[in-house]
Every structure is written in C-alpha cells, then in structure tokens.
Amino acid sequence: LCAIIHYLVRGQLGWFGLTIACLVPGYAAQLLSILWFRADGHAPGCWLLALHLLQLGLWKRYWDVVRAAAKMGGGAGELLAQLGDVCVLRLLEALLQTLPHLLLQAYVVVAVDPAGFIPGVSAGLSLLSLAWALVSYSHFTSLLKPGHLSPPAAVILCLLLWRTGMLGTRVLALVLFARLYSFWVFAVAGVHWLLMSFWLGAQQTDIVAQPCRWRLFNCLLGAVYIFCYINVRPGPSRTRVAVFYAVST
C-alpha cells in the first residue's frame, strides 16, 4: 500500500499500475479460501466476503487457528487441518502475489531509483514474507510425519535465514541480468522453466491424478523452481535438492 501511494504521489503511473497489477493474482488464494470455507460447511456471509475482497481472508484463518489453539476444544486433528489450510493458502498467495511484487520493487531499486526508500523497504518485507511462507509450509509438512515433533525456534530461524538468502540472491541475479540484458532475461528464465518442468514430469509425481492437471501442475511448479525448491514427493529429498541446485547454479 505504501509503494502504491509512493508511486501515485510521485506521478510514476507506470510503476503505480504494475504494482496494483501484482495484487490481482493474490485473489486466487482468497477465492480458494472462500470455497474451502463453503466446503467446510461455513456459509460465507457478507463480512467474510468483505474480508476476502480486502485480501484479509487469510488473516481471518490465522485468527481462527490462534483461537483453536487457545481453546483446544476441537482436538489436535482439527487444529492441524486448519493450520494446513492456511499454510497452503499463504504459500499460494506468496507465490502468486508477493513474488511478482518482490521482483518489481527490486528492479525499481536496482535499475530505476537506487535511492528509493519505500520500494526498498517494500522489497525487503516481500522477501521476508515469501521466505516465511515457505518455512511455514515446510513446518506444516514436517508435522504430518508420524511421531515428528515441532522443531525448536532455532531450527525455524535457520530455515528462515536459508530461504531468505536463497531467494534474495536469485532475485538479485535476475534483476541485475534484466538491467544489463533487458528482455533476454525472459529467455534464460524460460529455458530454466522448461528444464524444471521436464524434470518434474520425469519424477512422476502423484499429487495430481488427471493427466491434464498433472501437466499443468508440473508447468506451474517448474516456474516456481526458478526461484526456490519445494519438495512435492515423500521420502528423502537429498538427491532432488542436489539436482535442483546443480541445474540452477
């Protein structure tokens, strides 16, 4: 919001429009949240619809998780289900909305306005938000393993630093490449995207059963793999992580 106001006040209507455009994909997570509320038997009223329209639907889900954790009336299973919903939705929102916003603001800081304080702060907060969404998702998946306890705060902090450093270096590399070679960055990212998509297809992931949706899932996740690794298969992932970093480097 501060970045939007910043560009509007300074008359930079191009960056103003692009920043607003980065908000639009985030409504996919809000729409999915409403559909999940309805599937759980909670008919979305006007207040709930208004929250999702203002992109505050996931905050409502976080509040529900905090209340359920405080009461523990519904049991650990229900609490884990609510936590899983909000972690998946938050990751989706981060990939669709926060990541494009991070790339845009980072490009403005590096190539357009190096002294821009508001775009720099916005890019930094977006980086932390995206890293935290990835860490929260990893934390949730670890809780699903039988007998696995919640990791201590030191482990969470190390994961956050790792994700932040990995994402920050990749975003900075792409932005610097775009500044020097302009639209050639799309060719490099496209080749990387195709390699990752074919690699995911070769792994035969069984998350999506239908062939068309399975191909679409691999294509979408291949685009995500330009920036970060997300484990989508059970079992040890050491070899897959090594291949990912070898190709990405």
Tab-separated table of C-alpha atoms in Angstrom:
chain	number	residue	atom	x	y	z
A	1	LEU	CA	0.000	0.000	0.000
A	2	CYS	CA	2.832	2.416	0.809
A	3	ALA	CA	4.512	1.591	-2.503
A	4	ILE	CA	1.285	2.263	-4.409
A	5	ILE	CA	0.834	5.634	-2.676
A	6	HIS	CA	4.536	6.413	-3.227
A	7	TYR	CA	4.287	5.933	-6.994
A	8	LEU	CA	0.972	7.781	-7.204
A	9	VAL	CA	2.260	10.832	-5.323
A	10	ARG	CA	5.415	10.998	-7.443
A	11	GLY	CA	3.437	10.651	-10.660
A	12	GLN	CA	5.111	7.394	-11.693
A	13	LEU	CA	1.942	5.959	-13.144
A	14	GLY	CA	3.691	3.094	-14.907
A	15	TRP	CA	5.137	1.628	-11.716
A	16	PHE	CA	1.879	2.523	-9.951
A	17	GLY	CA	-0.129	0.389	-12.391
A	18	LEU	CA	2.320	-2.510	-12.305
A	19	THR	CA	2.299	-2.554	-8.508
A	20	ILE	CA	-1.509	-2.700	-8.474
A	21	ALA	CA	-1.397	-5.444	-11.119
A	22	CYS	CA	0.739	-7.550	-8.761
A	23	LEU	CA	-2.192	-7.611	-6.326
A	24	VAL	CA	-4.605	-9.236	-8.772
A	25	PRO	CA	-3.170	-12.814	-8.783
A	26	GLY	CA	-3.446	-12.885	-4.985
A	27	TYR	CA	-7.223	-13.060	-5.288
A	28	ALA	CA	-6.837	-16.666	-6.440
A	29	ALA	CA	-5.872	-17.606	-2.871
A	30	GLN	CA	-8.758	-15.535	-1.499
A	31	LEU	CA	-11.232	-17.244	-3.823
A	32	LEU	CA	-9.905	-20.664	-2.885
A	33	SER	CA	-10.228	-19.720	0.788
A	34	ILE	CA	-13.913	-18.857	0.309
A	35	LEU	CA	-14.521	-22.137	-1.497
A	36	TRP	CA	-12.835	-24.055	1.326
A	37	PHE	CA	-14.957	-22.219	3.906
A	38	ARG	CA	-18.043	-23.312	1.989
A	39	ALA	CA	-16.774	-26.887	1.666
A	40	ASP	CA	-16.238	-26.993	5.437
A	41	GLY	CA	-19.875	-26.067	5.998
A	42	HIS	CA	-19.352	-22.387	6.813
A	43	ALA	CA	-21.578	-20.340	4.540
A	44	PRO	CA	-19.609	-17.164	3.705
A	45	GLY	CA	-21.566	-14.117	4.837
A	46	CYS	CA	-21.134	-10.501	3.806
A	47	TRP	CA	-18.497	-9.861	6.478
A	48	LEU	CA	-16.406	-12.840	5.393
A	49	LEU	CA	-16.724	-11.886	1.728
A	50	ALA	CA	-15.673	-8.321	2.540
A	51	LEU	CA	-12.570	-9.567	4.349
A	52	HIS	CA	-11.563	-11.671	1.365
A	53	LEU	CA	-12.260	-8.781	-1.004
A	54	LEU	CA	-9.829	-6.682	1.052
A	55	GLN	CA	-7.354	-9.608	0.914
A	56	LEU	CA	-7.716	-10.184	4.649
A	57	GLY	CA	-9.242	-13.651	4.372
A	58	LEU	CA	-6.037	-15.422	5.349
A	59	TRP	CA	-5.722	-13.185	8.418
A	60	LYS	CA	-9.170	-14.443	9.413
A	61	ARG	CA	-7.917	-18.009	9.066
A	62	TYR	CA	-4.839	-17.235	11.160
A	63	TRP	CA	-7.115	-15.800	13.826
A	64	ASP	CA	-9.207	-18.989	13.753
A	65	VAL	CA	-6.064	-21.083	14.226
A	66	VAL	CA	-4.971	-18.967	17.199
A	67	ARG	CA	-8.422	-19.275	18.799
A	68	ALA	CA	-8.497	-23.029	18.215
A	69	ALA	CA	-5.029	-23.393	19.705
A	70	ALA	CA	-6.062	-21.368	22.759
A	71	LYS	CA	-9.221	-23.370	23.348
A	72	MET	CA	-8.099	-26.797	22.046
A	73	GLY	CA	-11.753	-27.722	22.115
A	74	GLY	CA	-11.783	-29.221	18.664
A	75	GLY	CA	-8.820	-31.516	19.156
A	76	ALA	CA	-5.374	-31.603	17.619
A	77	GLY	CA	-6.669	-33.076	14.373
A	78	GLU	CA	-8.969	-30.162	13.651
A	79	LEU	CA	-6.273	-27.673	14.614
A	80	LEU	CA	-3.786	-29.346	12.267
A	81	ALA	CA	-6.338	-29.251	9.439
A	82	GLN	CA	-6.925	-25.529	9.939
A	83	LEU	CA	-3.182	-24.897	10.089
A	84	GLY	CA	-2.673	-26.874	6.895
A	85	ASP	CA	-5.319	-24.857	5.045
A	86	VAL	CA	-3.827	-21.516	5.991
A	87	CYS	CA	-0.232	-22.631	5.262
A	88	VAL	CA	-1.130	-23.854	1.779
A	89	LEU	CA	-3.181	-20.735	1.020
A	90	ARG	CA	-0.440	-18.486	2.344
A	91	LEU	CA	2.135	-20.224	0.159
A	92	LEU	CA	-0.127	-19.840	-2.874
A	93	GLU	CA	-0.651	-16.153	-2.140
A	94	ALA	CA	3.082	-15.617	-1.658
A	95	LEU	CA	3.971	-17.259	-4.966
A	96	LEU	CA	1.244	-15.518	-6.960
A	97	GLN	CA	1.351	-12.067	-5.385
A	98	THR	CA	4.364	-11.490	-3.147
A	99	LEU	CA	6.940	-12.919	-5.566
A	100	PRO	CA	5.947	-10.706	-8.552
A	101	HIS	CA	5.812	-7.701	-6.233
A	102	LEU	CA	9.291	-8.545	-4.930
A	103	LEU	CA	10.705	-8.766	-8.461
A	104	LEU	CA	9.098	-5.477	-9.468
A	105	GLN	CA	10.251	-3.496	-6.433
A	106	ALA	CA	13.737	-4.999	-6.573
A	107	TYR	CA	14.038	-3.957	-10.221
A	108	VAL	CA	12.938	-0.418	-9.331
A	109	VAL	CA	15.572	-0.203	-6.582
A	110	VAL	CA	18.389	-1.620	-8.708
A	111	ALA	CA	17.672	-0.185	-12.157
A	112	VAL	CA	15.401	2.837	-11.752
A	113	ASP	CA	15.629	4.517	-8.351
A	114	PRO	CA	18.612	3.304	-6.268
A	115	ALA	CA	17.791	5.821	-3.536
A	116	GLY	CA	14.131	4.787	-3.329
A	117	PHE	CA	13.437	4.095	0.336
A	118	ILE	CA	9.815	2.950	0.037
A	119	PRO	CA	10.437	0.474	-2.829
A	120	GLY	CA	13.459	-0.879	-0.960
A	121	VAL	CA	11.526	-1.454	2.249
A	122	SER	CA	8.661	-2.979	0.269
A	123	ALA	CA	11.042	-5.361	-1.491
A	124	GLY	CA	12.678	-6.356	1.803
A	125	LEU	CA	9.371	-7.061	3.508
A	126	SER	CA	8.173	-9.034	0.482
A	127	LEU	CA	11.335	-11.133	0.636
A	128	LEU	CA	10.761	-11.915	4.316
A	129	SER	CA	7.085	-12.645	3.674
A	130	LEU	CA	7.868	-15.095	0.876
A	131	ALA	CA	10.588	-16.803	2.919
A	132	TRP	CA	8.269	-17.134	5.919
A	133	ALA	CA	5.514	-18.638	3.744
A	134	LEU	CA	7.958	-21.317	2.544
A	135	VAL	CA	9.166	-22.012	6.072
A	136	SER	CA	5.600	-22.259	7.389
A	137	TYR	CA	4.717	-24.746	4.663
A	138	SER	CA	7.820	-26.836	5.427
A	139	HIS	CA	6.987	-26.718	9.118
A	140	PHE	CA	3.461	-27.940	8.457
A	141	THR	CA	4.598	-30.827	6.234
A	142	SER	CA	7.043	-31.915	8.930
A	143	LEU	CA	4.193	-32.041	11.453
A	144	LEU	CA	2.362	-34.523	9.221
A	145	LYS	CA	5.075	-37.140	9.665
A	146	PRO	CA	4.173	-39.761	12.291
A	147	GLY	CA	5.859	-39.111	15.624
A	148	HIS	CA	7.501	-35.929	14.402
A	149	LEU	CA	7.591	-33.107	16.933
A	150	SER	CA	7.550	-29.407	16.230
A	151	PRO	CA	11.114	-28.176	15.543
A	152	PRO	CA	12.620	-25.688	18.008
A	153	ALA	CA	12.790	-21.973	17.329
A	154	ALA	CA	16.482	-22.157	16.397
A	155	VAL	CA	15.694	-24.560	13.542
A	156	ILE	CA	12.889	-22.320	12.315
A	157	LEU	CA	15.250	-19.331	12.381
A	158	CYS	CA	17.904	-21.222	10.407
A	159	LEU	CA	15.316	-22.238	7.818
A	160	LEU	CA	14.142	-18.647	7.538
A	161	LEU	CA	17.697	-17.384	7.022
A	162	TRP	CA	18.341	-20.091	4.417
A	163	ARG	CA	15.172	-19.302	2.466
A	164	THR	CA	15.795	-15.560	2.679
A	165	GLY	CA	19.366	-15.879	1.438
A	166	MET	CA	18.440	-18.259	-1.373
A	167	LEU	CA	15.536	-16.147	-2.610
A	168	GLY	CA	17.429	-12.881	-2.201
A	169	THR	CA	20.405	-13.997	-4.279
A	170	ARG	CA	18.203	-15.418	-7.054
A	171	VAL	CA	16.037	-12.320	-7.264
A	172	LEU	CA	19.096	-10.066	-7.254
A	173	ALA	CA	20.750	-12.118	-10.004
A	174	LEU	CA	17.642	-11.934	-12.207
A	175	VAL	CA	17.219	-8.213	-11.621
A	176	LEU	CA	20.859	-7.463	-12.441
A	177	PHE	CA	20.651	-9.645	-15.555
A	178	ALA	CA	17.480	-7.815	-16.621
A	179	ARG	CA	19.208	-4.464	-16.128
A	180	LEU	CA	22.147	-5.454	-18.336
A	181	TYR	CA	20.439	-7.561	-20.999
A	182	SER	CA	16.825	-6.348	-20.846
A	183	PHE	CA	14.339	-8.867	-22.260
A	184	TRP	CA	16.943	-11.624	-22.642
A	185	VAL	CA	16.213	-12.447	-19.007
A	186	PHE	CA	12.928	-13.993	-20.162
A	187	ALA	CA	14.832	-16.361	-22.464
A	188	VAL	CA	17.088	-17.501	-19.622
A	189	ALA	CA	14.139	-17.906	-17.241
A	190	GLY	CA	12.187	-19.736	-19.951
A	191	VAL	CA	14.937	-22.295	-20.506
A	192	HIS	CA	15.214	-22.832	-16.766
A	193	TRP	CA	11.433	-23.220	-16.536
A	194	LEU	CA	11.350	-25.850	-19.309
A	195	LEU	CA	14.188	-27.845	-17.738
A	196	MET	CA	12.488	-27.869	-14.343
A	197	SER	CA	9.100	-28.779	-15.835
A	198	PHE	CA	10.520	-31.740	-17.758
A	199	TRP	CA	12.452	-32.828	-14.682
A	200	LEU	CA	9.284	-32.754	-12.575
A	201	GLY	CA	7.484	-34.775	-15.225
A	202	ALA	CA	10.253	-37.355	-15.174
A	203	GLN	CA	9.799	-37.767	-11.417
A	204	GLN	CA	6.200	-38.944	-11.937
A	205	THR	CA	4.733	-37.006	-9.027
A	206	ASP	CA	1.346	-38.390	-7.984
A	207	ILE	CA	-0.126	-35.307	-6.317
A	208	VAL	CA	-2.462	-34.711	-9.265
A	209	ALA	CA	-4.078	-37.751	-10.846
A	210	GLN	CA	-5.658	-36.387	-14.046
A	211	PRO	CA	-3.164	-36.096	-16.954
A	212	CYS	CA	-4.103	-32.545	-17.994
A	213	ARG	CA	-3.988	-31.204	-14.469
A	214	TRP	CA	-0.785	-33.157	-13.826
A	215	ARG	CA	0.924	-31.412	-16.765
A	216	LEU	CA	-0.396	-28.038	-15.637
A	217	PHE	CA	0.855	-28.681	-12.107
A	218	ASN	CA	4.330	-29.540	-13.389
A	219	CYS	CA	4.417	-26.405	-15.539
A	220	LEU	CA	3.375	-24.159	-12.660
A	221	LEU	CA	5.798	-25.762	-10.223
A	222	GLY	CA	8.546	-25.547	-12.833
A	223	ALA	CA	8.090	-21.770	-12.840
A	224	VAL	CA	8.354	-21.744	-9.045
A	225	TYR	CA	11.589	-23.743	-9.272
A	226	ILE	CA	13.238	-20.779	-10.971
A	227	PHE	CA	13.385	-19.210	-7.527
A	228	CYS	CA	13.125	-21.904	-4.859
A	229	TYR	CA	12.779	-25.631	-4.243
A	230	ILE	CA	9.569	-27.105	-2.838
A	231	ASN	CA	9.505	-30.794	-2.040
A	232	VAL	CA	6.402	-32.445	-3.517
A	233	ARG	CA	7.346	-36.103	-3.070
A	234	PRO	CA	7.567	-38.163	0.109
A	235	GLY	CA	10.834	-39.669	1.215
A	236	PRO	CA	14.414	-38.383	1.314
A	237	SER	CA	14.961	-35.385	-0.944
A	238	ARG	CA	18.755	-35.061	-0.799
A	239	THR	CA	19.284	-36.190	-4.397
A	240	ARG	CA	16.495	-33.991	-5.758
A	241	VAL	CA	17.824	-30.947	-3.933
A	242	ALA	CA	21.316	-31.626	-5.309
A	243	VAL	CA	19.976	-31.840	-8.879
A	244	PHE	CA	17.962	-28.665	-8.362
A	245	TYR	CA	20.962	-26.669	-7.166
A	246	ALA	CA	23.217	-28.112	-9.874
A	247	VAL	CA	20.843	-27.013	-12.641
A	248	SER	CA	20.025	-23.689	-11.015
A	249	THR	CA	23.633	-22.761	-10.475
